[in-house]
XYZ file of C-alpha atoms in Angstrom:
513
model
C 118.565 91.731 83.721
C 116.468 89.934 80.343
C 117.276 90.626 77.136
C 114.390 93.108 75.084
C 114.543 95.095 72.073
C 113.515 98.750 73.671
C 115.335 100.389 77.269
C 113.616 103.497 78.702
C 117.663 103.727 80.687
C 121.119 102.472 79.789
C 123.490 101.372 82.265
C 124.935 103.529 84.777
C 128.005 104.368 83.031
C 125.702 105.874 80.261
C 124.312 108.528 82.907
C 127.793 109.348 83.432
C 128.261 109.861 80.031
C 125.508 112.377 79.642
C 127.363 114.482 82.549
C 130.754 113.934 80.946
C 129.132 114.988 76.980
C 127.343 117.537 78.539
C 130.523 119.685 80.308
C 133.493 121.415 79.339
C 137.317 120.322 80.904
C 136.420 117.155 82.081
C 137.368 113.995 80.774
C 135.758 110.336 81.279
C 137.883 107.521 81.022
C 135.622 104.190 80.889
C 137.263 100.585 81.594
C 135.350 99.164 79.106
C 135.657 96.131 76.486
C 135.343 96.139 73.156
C 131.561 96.901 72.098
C 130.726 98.908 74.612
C 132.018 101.828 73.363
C 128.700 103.082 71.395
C 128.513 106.900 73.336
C 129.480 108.075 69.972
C 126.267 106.869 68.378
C 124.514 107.837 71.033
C 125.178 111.481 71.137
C 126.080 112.478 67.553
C 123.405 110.787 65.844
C 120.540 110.939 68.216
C 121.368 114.317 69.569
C 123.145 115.328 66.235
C 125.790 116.965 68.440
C 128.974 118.473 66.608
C 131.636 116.828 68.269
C 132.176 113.639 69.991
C 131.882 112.856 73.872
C 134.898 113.543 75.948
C 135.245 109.405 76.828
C 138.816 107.162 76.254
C 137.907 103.803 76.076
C 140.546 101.144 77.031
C 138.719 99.075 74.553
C 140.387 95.683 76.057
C 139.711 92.496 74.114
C 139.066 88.818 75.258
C 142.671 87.849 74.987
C 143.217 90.537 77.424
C 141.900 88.739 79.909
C 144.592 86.558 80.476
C 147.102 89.386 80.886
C 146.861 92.511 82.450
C 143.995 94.936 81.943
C 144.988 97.113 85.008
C 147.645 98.288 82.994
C 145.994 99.322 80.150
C 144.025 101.293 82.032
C 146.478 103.076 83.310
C 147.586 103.786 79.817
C 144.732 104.920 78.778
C 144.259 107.494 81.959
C 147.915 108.757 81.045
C 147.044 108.908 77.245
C 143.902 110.876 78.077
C 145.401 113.600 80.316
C 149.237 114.497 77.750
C 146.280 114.306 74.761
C 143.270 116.157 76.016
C 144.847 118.199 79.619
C 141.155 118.359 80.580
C 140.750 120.032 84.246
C 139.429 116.714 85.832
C 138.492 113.512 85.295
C 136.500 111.075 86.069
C 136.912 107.228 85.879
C 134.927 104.307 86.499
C 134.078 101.074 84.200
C 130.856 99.747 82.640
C 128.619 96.840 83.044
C 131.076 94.454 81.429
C 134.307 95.701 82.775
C 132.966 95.798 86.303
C 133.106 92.233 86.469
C 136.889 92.063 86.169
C 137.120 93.793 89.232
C 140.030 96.237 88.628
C 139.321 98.769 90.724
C 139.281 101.985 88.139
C 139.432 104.455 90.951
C 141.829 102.851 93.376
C 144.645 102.919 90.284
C 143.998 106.573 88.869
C 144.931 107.969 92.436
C 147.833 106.081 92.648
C 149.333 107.909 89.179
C 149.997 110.754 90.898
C 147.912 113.099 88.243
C 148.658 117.059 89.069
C 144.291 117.411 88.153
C 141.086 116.499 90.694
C 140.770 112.470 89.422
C 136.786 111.328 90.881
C 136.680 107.614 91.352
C 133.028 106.554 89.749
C 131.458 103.633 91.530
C 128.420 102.675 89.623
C 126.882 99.372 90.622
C 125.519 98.153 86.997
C 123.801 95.422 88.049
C 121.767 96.791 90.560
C 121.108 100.471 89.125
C 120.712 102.366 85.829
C 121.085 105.147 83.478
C 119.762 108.528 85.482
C 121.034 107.063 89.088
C 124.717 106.945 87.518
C 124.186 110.510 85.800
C 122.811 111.838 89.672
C 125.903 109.930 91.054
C 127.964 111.520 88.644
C 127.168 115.289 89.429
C 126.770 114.547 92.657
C 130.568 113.518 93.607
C 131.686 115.975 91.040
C 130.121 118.694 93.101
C 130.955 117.175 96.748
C 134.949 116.823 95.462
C 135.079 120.534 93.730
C 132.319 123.011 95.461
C 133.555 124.420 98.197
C 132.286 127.646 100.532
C 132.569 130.699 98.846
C 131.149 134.262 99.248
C 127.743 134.963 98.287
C 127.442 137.193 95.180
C 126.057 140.423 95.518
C 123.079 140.076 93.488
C 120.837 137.293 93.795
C 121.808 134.459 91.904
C 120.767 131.017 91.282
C 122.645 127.838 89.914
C 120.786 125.470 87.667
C 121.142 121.807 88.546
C 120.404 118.894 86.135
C 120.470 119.715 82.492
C 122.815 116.659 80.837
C 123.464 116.080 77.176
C 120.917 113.324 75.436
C 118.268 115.245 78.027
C 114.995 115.726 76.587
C 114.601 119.276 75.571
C 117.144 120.231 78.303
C 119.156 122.514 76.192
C 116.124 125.185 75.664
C 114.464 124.281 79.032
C 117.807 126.328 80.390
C 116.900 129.394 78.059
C 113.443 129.234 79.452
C 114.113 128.935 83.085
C 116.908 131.806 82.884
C 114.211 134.263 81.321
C 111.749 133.700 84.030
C 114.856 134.252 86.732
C 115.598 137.622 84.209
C 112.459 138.582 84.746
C 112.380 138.620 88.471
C 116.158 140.371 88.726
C 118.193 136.768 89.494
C 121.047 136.034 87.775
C 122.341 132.579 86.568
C 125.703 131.686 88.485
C 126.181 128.319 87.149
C 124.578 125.986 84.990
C 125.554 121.958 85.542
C 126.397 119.838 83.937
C 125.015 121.587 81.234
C 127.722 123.622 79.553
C 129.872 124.062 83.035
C 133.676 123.409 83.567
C 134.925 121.981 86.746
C 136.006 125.605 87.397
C 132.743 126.737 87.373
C 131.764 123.904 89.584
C 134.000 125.615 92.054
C 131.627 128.640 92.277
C 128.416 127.064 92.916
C 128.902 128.466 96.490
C 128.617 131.516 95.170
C 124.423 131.821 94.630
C 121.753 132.355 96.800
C 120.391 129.176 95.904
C 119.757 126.275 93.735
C 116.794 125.738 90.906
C 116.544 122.071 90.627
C 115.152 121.886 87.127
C 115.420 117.382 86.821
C 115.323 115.406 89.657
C 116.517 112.636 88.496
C 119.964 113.797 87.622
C 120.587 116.677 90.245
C 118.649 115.640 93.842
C 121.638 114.385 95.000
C 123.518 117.353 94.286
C 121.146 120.120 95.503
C 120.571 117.830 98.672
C 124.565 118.409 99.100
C 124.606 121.485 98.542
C 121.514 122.340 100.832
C 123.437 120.758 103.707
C 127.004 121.655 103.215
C 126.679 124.964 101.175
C 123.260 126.425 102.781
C 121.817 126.600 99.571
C 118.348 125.960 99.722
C 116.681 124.536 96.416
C 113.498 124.573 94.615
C 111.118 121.429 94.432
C 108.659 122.889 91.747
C 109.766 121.942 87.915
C 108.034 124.888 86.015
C 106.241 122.836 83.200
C 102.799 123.780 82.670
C 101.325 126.871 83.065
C 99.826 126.105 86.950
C 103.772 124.692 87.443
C 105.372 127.858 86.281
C 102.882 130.205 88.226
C 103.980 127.857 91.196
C 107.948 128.007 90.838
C 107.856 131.502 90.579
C 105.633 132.059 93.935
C 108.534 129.203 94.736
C 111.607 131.844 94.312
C 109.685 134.660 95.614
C 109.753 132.825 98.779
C 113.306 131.859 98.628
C 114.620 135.110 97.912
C 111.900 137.341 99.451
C 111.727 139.511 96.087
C 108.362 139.817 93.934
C 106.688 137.388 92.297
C 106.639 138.415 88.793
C 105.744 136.818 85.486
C 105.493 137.658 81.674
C 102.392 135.804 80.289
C 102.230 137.930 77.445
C 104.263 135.082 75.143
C 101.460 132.818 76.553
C 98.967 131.425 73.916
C 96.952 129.365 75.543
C 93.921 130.957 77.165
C 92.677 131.336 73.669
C 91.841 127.388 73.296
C 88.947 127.418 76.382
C 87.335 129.875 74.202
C 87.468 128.083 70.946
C 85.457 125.153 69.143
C 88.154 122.752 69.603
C 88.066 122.767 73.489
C 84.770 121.272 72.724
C 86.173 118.448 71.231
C 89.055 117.842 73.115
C 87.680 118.382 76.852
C 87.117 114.941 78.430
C 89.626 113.095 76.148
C 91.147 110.072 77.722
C 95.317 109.966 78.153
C 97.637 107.625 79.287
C 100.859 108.829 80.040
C 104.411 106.956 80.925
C 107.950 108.119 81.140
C 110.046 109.458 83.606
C 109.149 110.565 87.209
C 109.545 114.374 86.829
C 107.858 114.357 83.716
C 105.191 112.157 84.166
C 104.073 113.936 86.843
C 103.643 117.346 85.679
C 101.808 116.100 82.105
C 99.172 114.868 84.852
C 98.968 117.835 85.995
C 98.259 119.548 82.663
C 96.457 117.039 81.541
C 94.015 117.353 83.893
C 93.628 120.995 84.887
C 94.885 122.672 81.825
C 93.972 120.395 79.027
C 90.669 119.372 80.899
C 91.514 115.524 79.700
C 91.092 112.129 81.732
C 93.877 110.737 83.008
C 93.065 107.077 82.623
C 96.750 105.591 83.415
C 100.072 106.928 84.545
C 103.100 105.204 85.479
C 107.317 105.846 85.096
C 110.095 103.534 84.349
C 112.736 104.856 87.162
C 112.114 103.154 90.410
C 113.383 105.794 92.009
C 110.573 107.989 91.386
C 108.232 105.285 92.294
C 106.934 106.198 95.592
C 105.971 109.882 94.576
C 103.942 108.510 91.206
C 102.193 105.772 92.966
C 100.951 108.862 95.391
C 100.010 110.858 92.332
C 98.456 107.492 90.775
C 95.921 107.513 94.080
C 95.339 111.057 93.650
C 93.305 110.870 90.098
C 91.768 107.165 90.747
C 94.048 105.251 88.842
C 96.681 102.535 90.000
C 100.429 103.618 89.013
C 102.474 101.646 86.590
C 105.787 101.056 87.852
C 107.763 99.018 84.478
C 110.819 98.778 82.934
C 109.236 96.495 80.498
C 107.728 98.250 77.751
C 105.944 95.240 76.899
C 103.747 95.916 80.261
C 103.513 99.335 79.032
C 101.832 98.256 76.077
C 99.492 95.987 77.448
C 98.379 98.518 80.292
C 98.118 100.917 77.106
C 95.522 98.500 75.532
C 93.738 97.556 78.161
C 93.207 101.333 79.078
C 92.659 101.886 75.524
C 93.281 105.669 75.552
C 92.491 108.108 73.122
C 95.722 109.585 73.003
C 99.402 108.363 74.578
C 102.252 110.969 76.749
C 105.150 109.043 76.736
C 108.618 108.111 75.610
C 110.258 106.792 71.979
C 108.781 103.277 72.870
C 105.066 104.155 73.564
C 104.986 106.385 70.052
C 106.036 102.738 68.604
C 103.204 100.796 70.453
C 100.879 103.997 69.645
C 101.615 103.128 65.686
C 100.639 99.324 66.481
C 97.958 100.074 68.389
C 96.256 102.966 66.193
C 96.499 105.547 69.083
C 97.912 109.025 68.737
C 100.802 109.670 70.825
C 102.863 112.361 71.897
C 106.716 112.193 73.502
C 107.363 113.790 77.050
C 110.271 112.223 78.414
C 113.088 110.479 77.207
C 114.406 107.816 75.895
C 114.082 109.804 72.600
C 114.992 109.653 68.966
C 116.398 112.007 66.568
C 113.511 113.916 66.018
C 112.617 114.864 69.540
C 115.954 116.863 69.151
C 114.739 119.672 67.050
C 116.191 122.685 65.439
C 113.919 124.980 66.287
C 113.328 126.451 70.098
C 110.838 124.030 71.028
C 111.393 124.175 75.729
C 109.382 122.042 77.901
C 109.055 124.156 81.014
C 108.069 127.965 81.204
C 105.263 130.437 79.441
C 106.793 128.929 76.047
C 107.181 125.475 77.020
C 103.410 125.675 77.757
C 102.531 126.906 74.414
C 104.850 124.240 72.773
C 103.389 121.373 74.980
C 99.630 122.597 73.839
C 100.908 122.123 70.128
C 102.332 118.398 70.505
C 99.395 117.373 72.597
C 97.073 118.880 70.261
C 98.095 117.894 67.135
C 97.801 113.956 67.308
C 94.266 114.505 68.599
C 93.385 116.959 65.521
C 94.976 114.190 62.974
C 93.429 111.206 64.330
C 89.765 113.274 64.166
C 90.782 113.896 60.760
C 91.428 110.127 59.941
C 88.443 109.682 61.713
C 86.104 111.831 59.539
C 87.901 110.061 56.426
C 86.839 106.634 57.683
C 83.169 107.842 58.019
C 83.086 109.621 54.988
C 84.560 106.240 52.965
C 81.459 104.284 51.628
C 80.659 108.301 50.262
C 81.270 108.018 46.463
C 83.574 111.027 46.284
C 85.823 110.047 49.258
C 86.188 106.263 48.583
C 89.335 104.582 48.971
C 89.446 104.020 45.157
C 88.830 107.498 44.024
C 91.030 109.734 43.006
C 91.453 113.301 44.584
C 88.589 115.566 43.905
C 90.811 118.686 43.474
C 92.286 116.919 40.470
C 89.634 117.650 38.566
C 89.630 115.518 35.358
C 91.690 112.676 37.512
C 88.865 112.336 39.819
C 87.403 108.877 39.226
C 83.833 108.687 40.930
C 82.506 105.440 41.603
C 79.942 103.831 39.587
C 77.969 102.560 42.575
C 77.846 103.279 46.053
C 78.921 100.147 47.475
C 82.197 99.938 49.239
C 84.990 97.868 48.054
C 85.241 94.388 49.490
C 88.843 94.730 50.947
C 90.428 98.575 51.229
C 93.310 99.700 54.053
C 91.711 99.646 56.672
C 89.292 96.548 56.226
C 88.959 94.381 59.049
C 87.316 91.621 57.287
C 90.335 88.882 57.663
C 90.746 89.666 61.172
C 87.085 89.327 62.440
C 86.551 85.605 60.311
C 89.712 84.319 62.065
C 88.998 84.270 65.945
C 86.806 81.747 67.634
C 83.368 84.070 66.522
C 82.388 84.824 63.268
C 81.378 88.890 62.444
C 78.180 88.963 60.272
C 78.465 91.752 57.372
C 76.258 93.705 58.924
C 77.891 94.217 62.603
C 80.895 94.325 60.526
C 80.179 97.228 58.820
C 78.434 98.418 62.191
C 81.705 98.095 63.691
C 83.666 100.290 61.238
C 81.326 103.345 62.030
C 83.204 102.967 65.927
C 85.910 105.716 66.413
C 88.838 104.173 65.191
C 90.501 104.983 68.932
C 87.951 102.434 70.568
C 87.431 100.642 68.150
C 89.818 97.628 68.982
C 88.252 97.469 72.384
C 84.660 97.173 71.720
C 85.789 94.412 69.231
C 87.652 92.557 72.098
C 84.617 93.407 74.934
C 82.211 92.506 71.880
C 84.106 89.094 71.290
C 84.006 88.474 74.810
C 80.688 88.892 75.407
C 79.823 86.544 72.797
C 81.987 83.611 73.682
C 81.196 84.026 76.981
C 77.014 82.988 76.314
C 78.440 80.205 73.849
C 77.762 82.187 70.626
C 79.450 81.470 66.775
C 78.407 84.517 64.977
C 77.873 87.890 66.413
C 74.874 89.999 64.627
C 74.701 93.880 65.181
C 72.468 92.518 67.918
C 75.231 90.843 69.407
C 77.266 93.807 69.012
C 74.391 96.102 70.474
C 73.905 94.029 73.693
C 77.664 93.674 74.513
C 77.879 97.613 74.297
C 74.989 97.681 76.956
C 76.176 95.122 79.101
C 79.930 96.987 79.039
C 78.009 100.318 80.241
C 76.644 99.225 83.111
């Protein structure tokens, strides 16, 4: 464990927290000292959900050490159940606690509570935030599902969905439509919005969708064996993905393959100008596993980019990416360190970024256009609006955030070409302002404006000439930083002081090649 500014995952009592926030009944009580008790922030302000997670805290201090925190956990457990009577609950500790060794599990059973009590053991030290939220669901399923007659219809249970998911909420609207569609009824939904009644009654369905893998494998694997529930692998996000998961249930349930792709706006863009523009472009895209995977996907045979790097933070999913990674020529990133992220991301140097909260920062520092996939997210990747990842409208909404970056940047790209133009310099006022348009008196470009790189080409070991200085500036802002840095290199490398718009010419031969 180091100490770094950014985490693409919490520790694995977090994970449990997202199961805990994201049910109904069920009650988490967390061994934890005093300052780990943050969920709050977490899940009100970032998810700018209307009432608080269902956690008790005993919030011991340092001068509880020397006394005895088993107790007040047991306090706390009794406090939780006469305040909240939830209809289980689960109890574990987190990072800190665990090292007092108190054994949260082994006392709840002892108290003799008349509800289901499920003994978390999360090993924080050795795994993190979406193995404790699979861990979670997965022993609250093995301790409460039991066999159960089938339901008369054909139903499905949704597995994964937690609270601080990324776009999980409307990814469950989406995914029940397209079951609608085909007759199949939702049976249960979990975590997402379930009781540990309705837990009880996952027996009850035909079958399990498996919409995140990272926080319901275990689950559906349990279920598969124990319940005969087979599950799907296919996460519908994407156009070719959704096609696929619905061939997917066909074959599960042996009824028609049916899909509504009249909500679906995207064959329009192969026929328009801007597929001309954006075919070819070159992505780099990091998150998590499931996600990660199917932007590839689009990216390459919907979007008709280049997928020039690709990599996920959660070693579980590590194997499966670094097979993807082989399959489009590229070598997988496998990083907690988002400081590896961002030097992969330069290296590549993309023309536009898929990835998390972190890689929209390193985008802004690096002058690349990104767009978030996956979490770790912020506050505004939790929208009002209905804005789903997977199915016919996650599609359409995935074309729009991909889209849009790439549109802005060529915009900012036309306004740095257009900038030594005397009606679009940086010291001009807006032409639509009529009188408060200020032309220029001559044509020259200012010495120094926002975006002048003047200071940082004099202050390496080479010094840019004015005129390969101003040659540089007519580069795509995207590329721009690396065919300064290949430029630079080239020079140093044959023992040069100055580089000329020669210099700058030969380097972008020799870089070709």
């Amino acid at each position: 464990m180091k100490l770094s500014v950014w985490t693409y995952e919490g520790p694995p009592h977090v994970g449990a927290l997202r199961v805990a926030t994201a049910m109904k009944g069920l009650h988490y009580v967390l061994h934890a000292p005093q300052g780990d008790t943050y969920a709050d922030l977490l899940f009100t302000m970032i998810e700018r959900r209307n009432h608080r997670p269902p956690v008790t805290y005993t919030t011991f201090q340092a001068r509880d050490l020397g006394s005895d925190t088993a107790n007040l956990f047991k306090t706390a457990c009794q406090a939780a159940y006469e305040r909240f009577k939830p209809q289980a609950m689960i109890v574990g500790a987190s990072c800190t606690a665990e090292l007092i060794q108190d054994d949260p599990g082994g006392m709840a059973e002892t108290m003799g509570m008349p509800i289901p009590i499920i003994a978390l053991d999360l090993p924080s030290y050795q795994r993190k935030e979406n193995f404790g939220a699979d861990e979670t669901l997965f022993q609250l399923v093995r301790r409460l599902a039991k066999p159960v007659e089938k339901t008369a219809q054909i139903t499905a249970n949704l597995i994964g969905p937690t609270a601080l998911g990324f776009r999980h909420r409307d990814d469950i609207t989406e995914v029940t439509a397209l079951l609608t569609h085909m007759g199949i009824k939702v049976n249960v939904c979990a975590p997402y919005g379930a009781t540990p009644e309705d837990l009880t009654r996952l027996g009850a369905a035909h079958f399990n969708v498996l919409m995140y893998p990272e926080t319901g494998e275990a689950a559906c694997r349990w279920m598969e064996r124990e319940l005969g529930q087979p599950f799907t692998k296919t996460v519908p996000i994407g156009v070719g993905a959704t096609r696929d998961f619905v061939a997917e249930v066909a074959r599960i349930t042996g009824l028609e393959a049916t899909l509504e792709k009249a909500r679906l706006r995207l064959p329009w863009y192969s026929a328009s100008v801007d597929s001309t523009y954006l075919t070819g472009k070159r992505v780099f895209i990091f998150g998590d596993g499931t996600h990660v995977a199917a932007a590839a996907r689009i990216a390459r045979d919907e979007m008709g980019f280049e997928v020039v790097g690709l990599g996920c933070y959660n070693r579980e999913m590590a194997r499966p990416i670094r097979a993807l990674a082989k399959e489009y020529g590229v070598e997988a990133l496998i990083s907690d360190d988002h400081l590896d992220v961002e030097a992969a991301i330069a290296e590549a140097a993309p023309e536009l970024i898929l990835g998390t909260q972190m890689e929209r920062h390193t985008g802004k520092r690096l002058g690349i256009p990104c767009a978030v996939i996956s979490s770790p997210v912020h506050v505004q990747d939790f929208p009002a609006r209905y804005s789903p990842q997977m199915g016919i409208e996650g599609a359409n909404v995935i074309f729009d955030t991909w889209v849009h970056p790439l549109v802005m940047g060529l915009e900012e790209h036309l306004l740095t070409m257009f900038r030594e133009d005397f009606e679009f310099h940086d010291d001009a006022g807006a032409s639509h302002h009529g009188g408060a348009h200020v032309a220029r008196e001559t044509a020259t470009a200012p010495a120094n404006g926002p975006e002048d790189i003047s200071d940082d080409l004099k202050t390496g070991e080479v010094i840019w000439l004015d005129a390969a200085e101003r040659e540089l500036k007519k580069i795509p802002f995207f590329v721009r930083g690396k065919a300064k840095r290949n430029t630079e290199t080239f020079a140093s490398e044959r023992g040069l002081e100055e580089i000329s718009i020669d210099t700058l010419y030969e380097a972008k031969a020799h870089y070709a090649r």
